[in-house]
Coordinates of C-alpha atoms in Angstrom, one line a residue:
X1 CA 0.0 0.0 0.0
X2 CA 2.9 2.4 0.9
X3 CA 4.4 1.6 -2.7
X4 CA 0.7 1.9 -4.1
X5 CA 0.4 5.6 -2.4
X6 CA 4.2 6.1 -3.7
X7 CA 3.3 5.5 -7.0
X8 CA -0.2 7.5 -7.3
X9 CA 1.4 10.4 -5.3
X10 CA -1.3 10.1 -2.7
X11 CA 0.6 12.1 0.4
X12 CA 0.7 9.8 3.7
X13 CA 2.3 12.1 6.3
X14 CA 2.1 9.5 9.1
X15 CA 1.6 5.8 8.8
X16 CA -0.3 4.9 12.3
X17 CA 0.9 1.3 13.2
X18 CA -2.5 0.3 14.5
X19 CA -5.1 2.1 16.4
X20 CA -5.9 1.7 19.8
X21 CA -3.5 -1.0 20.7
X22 CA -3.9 -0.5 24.2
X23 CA -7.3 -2.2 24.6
X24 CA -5.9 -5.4 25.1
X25 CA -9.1 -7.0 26.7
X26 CA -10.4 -6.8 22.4
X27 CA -7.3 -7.4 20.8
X28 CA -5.3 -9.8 23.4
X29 CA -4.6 -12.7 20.8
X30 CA -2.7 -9.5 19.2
X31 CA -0.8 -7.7 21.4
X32 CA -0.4 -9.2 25.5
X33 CA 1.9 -6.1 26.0
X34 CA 3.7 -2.8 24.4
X35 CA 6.7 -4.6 23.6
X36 CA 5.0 -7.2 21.6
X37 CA 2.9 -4.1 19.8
X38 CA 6.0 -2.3 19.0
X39 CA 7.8 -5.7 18.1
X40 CA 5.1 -6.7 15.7
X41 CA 5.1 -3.5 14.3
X42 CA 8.2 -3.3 13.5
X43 CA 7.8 -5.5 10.5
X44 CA 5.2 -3.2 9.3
X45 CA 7.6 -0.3 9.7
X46 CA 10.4 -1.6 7.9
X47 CA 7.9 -2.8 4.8
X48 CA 6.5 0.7 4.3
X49 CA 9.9 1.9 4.5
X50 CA 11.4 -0.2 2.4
X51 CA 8.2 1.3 -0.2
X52 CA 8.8 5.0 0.7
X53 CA 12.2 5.6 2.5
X54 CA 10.9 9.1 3.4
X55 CA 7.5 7.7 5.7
X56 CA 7.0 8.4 8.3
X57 CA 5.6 5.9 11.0
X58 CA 3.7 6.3 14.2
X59 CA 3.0 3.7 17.3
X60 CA 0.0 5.2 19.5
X61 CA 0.4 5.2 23.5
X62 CA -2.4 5.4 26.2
X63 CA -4.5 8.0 27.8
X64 CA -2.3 7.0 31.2
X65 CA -5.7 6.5 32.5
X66 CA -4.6 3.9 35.0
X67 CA -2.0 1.1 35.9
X68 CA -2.5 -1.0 33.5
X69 CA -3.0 1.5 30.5
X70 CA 0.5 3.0 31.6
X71 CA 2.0 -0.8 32.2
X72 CA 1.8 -1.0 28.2
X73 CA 2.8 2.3 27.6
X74 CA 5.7 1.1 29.8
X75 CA 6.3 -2.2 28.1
X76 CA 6.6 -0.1 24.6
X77 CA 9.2 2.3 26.0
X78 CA 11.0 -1.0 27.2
X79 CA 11.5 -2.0 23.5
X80 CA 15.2 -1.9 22.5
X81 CA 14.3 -0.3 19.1
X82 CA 12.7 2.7 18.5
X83 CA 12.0 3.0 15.1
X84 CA 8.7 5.1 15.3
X85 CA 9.1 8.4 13.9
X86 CA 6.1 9.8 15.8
X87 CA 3.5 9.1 18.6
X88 CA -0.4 9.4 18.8
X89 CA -2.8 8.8 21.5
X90 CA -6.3 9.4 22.1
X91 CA -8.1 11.7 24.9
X92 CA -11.4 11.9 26.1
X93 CA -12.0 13.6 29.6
X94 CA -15.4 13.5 30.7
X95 CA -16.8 11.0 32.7
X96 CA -19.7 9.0 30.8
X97 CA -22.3 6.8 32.2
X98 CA -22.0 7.8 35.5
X99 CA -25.2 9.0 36.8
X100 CA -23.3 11.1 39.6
X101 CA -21.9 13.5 37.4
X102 CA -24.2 16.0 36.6
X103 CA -23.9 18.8 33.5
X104 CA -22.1 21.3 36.0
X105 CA -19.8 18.8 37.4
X106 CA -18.9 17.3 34.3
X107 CA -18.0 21.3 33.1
X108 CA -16.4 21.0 36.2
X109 CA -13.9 18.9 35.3
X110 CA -13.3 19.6 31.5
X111 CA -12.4 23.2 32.8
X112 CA -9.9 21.2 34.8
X113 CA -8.7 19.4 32.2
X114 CA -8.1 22.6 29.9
X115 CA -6.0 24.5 32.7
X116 CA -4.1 21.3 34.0
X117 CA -4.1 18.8 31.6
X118 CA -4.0 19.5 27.8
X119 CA 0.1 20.2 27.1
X120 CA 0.9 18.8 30.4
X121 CA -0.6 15.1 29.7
X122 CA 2.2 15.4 26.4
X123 CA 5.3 16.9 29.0
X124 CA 4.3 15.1 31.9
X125 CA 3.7 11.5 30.2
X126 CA 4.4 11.1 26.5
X127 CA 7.8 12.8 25.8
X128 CA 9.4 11.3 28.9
X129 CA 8.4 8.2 27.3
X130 CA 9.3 9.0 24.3
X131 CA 12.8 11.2 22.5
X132 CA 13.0 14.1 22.9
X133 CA 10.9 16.2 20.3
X134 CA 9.4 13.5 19.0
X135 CA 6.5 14.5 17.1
X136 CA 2.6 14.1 18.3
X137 CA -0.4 13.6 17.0
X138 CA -3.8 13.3 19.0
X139 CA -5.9 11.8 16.2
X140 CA -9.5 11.2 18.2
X141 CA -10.7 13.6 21.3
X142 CA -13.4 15.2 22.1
X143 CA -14.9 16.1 25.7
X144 CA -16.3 12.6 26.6
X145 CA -17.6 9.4 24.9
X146 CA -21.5 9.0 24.2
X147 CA -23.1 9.5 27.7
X148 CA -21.9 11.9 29.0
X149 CA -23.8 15.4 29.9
X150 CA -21.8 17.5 28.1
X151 CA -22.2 15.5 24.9
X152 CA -24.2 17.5 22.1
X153 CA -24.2 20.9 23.7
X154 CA -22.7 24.0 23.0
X155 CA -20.1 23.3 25.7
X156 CA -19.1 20.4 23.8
X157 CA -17.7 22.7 21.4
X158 CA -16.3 25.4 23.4
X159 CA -14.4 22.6 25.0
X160 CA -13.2 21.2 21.6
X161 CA -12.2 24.5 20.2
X162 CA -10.2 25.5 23.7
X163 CA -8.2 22.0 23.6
X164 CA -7.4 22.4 20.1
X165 CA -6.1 26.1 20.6
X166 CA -4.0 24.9 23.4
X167 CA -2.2 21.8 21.4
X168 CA -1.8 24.3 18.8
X169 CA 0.9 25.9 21.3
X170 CA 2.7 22.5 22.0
X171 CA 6.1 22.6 20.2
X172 CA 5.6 18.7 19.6
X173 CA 1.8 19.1 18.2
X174 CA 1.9 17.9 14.6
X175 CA -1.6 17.2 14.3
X176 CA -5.0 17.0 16.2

């Protein structure tokens, strides 16, 4: 495909190595751990490379959420090799399904989110994991999943702006 895209001129800036590798309760029979993602990746790597010397590749890591999101993340730093030219990951910050948290409470803590944890979640977690400078792309986010009380309202999209303006000020935001 990389030689196809080559060929017709069809621009791939980043080639994501799988999406979502992390939920290894779906995919277990694929990847037990972040080393074994990053190992069997590796292959696909090296092929699109081998196509197009000048891709670019990306492995995604976690939202960090908890201990065993950041166990994989963990596992993939541990890899000897890292041939990944970028990193992606996925955030969504509001709680959903949780009857507890109400539309104030759940504005609550997206405002929180926007003052503590949009460019810190990248400094704080995914460059120390990482090379420095390495390239970032948040390719999904939005304030929450379906569910939660924020979900189609106008806050929804003030929130979505504001974290967008605020990655656009990260020196390691490629693309969001």
């Amino acid at each position: 495909f990389a030689k196809y895209c080559l060929e017709k001129k069809i621009k791939v800036e980043y080639w994501e190595l799988s999406n979502e590798a992390y939920i290894t309760k779906s995919f277990s029979s694929f990847f037990k751990t972040g080393y074994e993602y990053a190992e069997k990746m590796k292959a696909y790597n090296d092929a699109i490379k081998k196509a197009d010397p000048n891709a670019k590749t990306v492995i995604m890591f976690s939202p960090g959420r908890n201990k065993a999101l950041q166990e994989f993340d963990d596992s993939i730093v541990s890899y000897p090799v890292k041939y990944w030219d970028a990193v992606s990951y996925h955030k969504y910050s509001a709680p959903h399904n949780n009857p507890k948290v109400d539309f104030k409470l759940c504005v609550k803590i997206l405002n929180g989110v926007l003052a503590h944890d949009t460019n810190e979640f990248i400094d704080s977690y995914i460059i120390p994991k990482n090379r420095p400078g390495i390239p970032v792309l948040v390719t999904e986010f939005n304030a929450g999943l379906n569910g939660n009380p924020v979900d189609e309202t106008m806050y929804n999209g003030i929130y979505v702006a504001e974290y967008m303006l605020r990655l656009s000020t990260h020196p390691n935001v490629r693309h969001a």
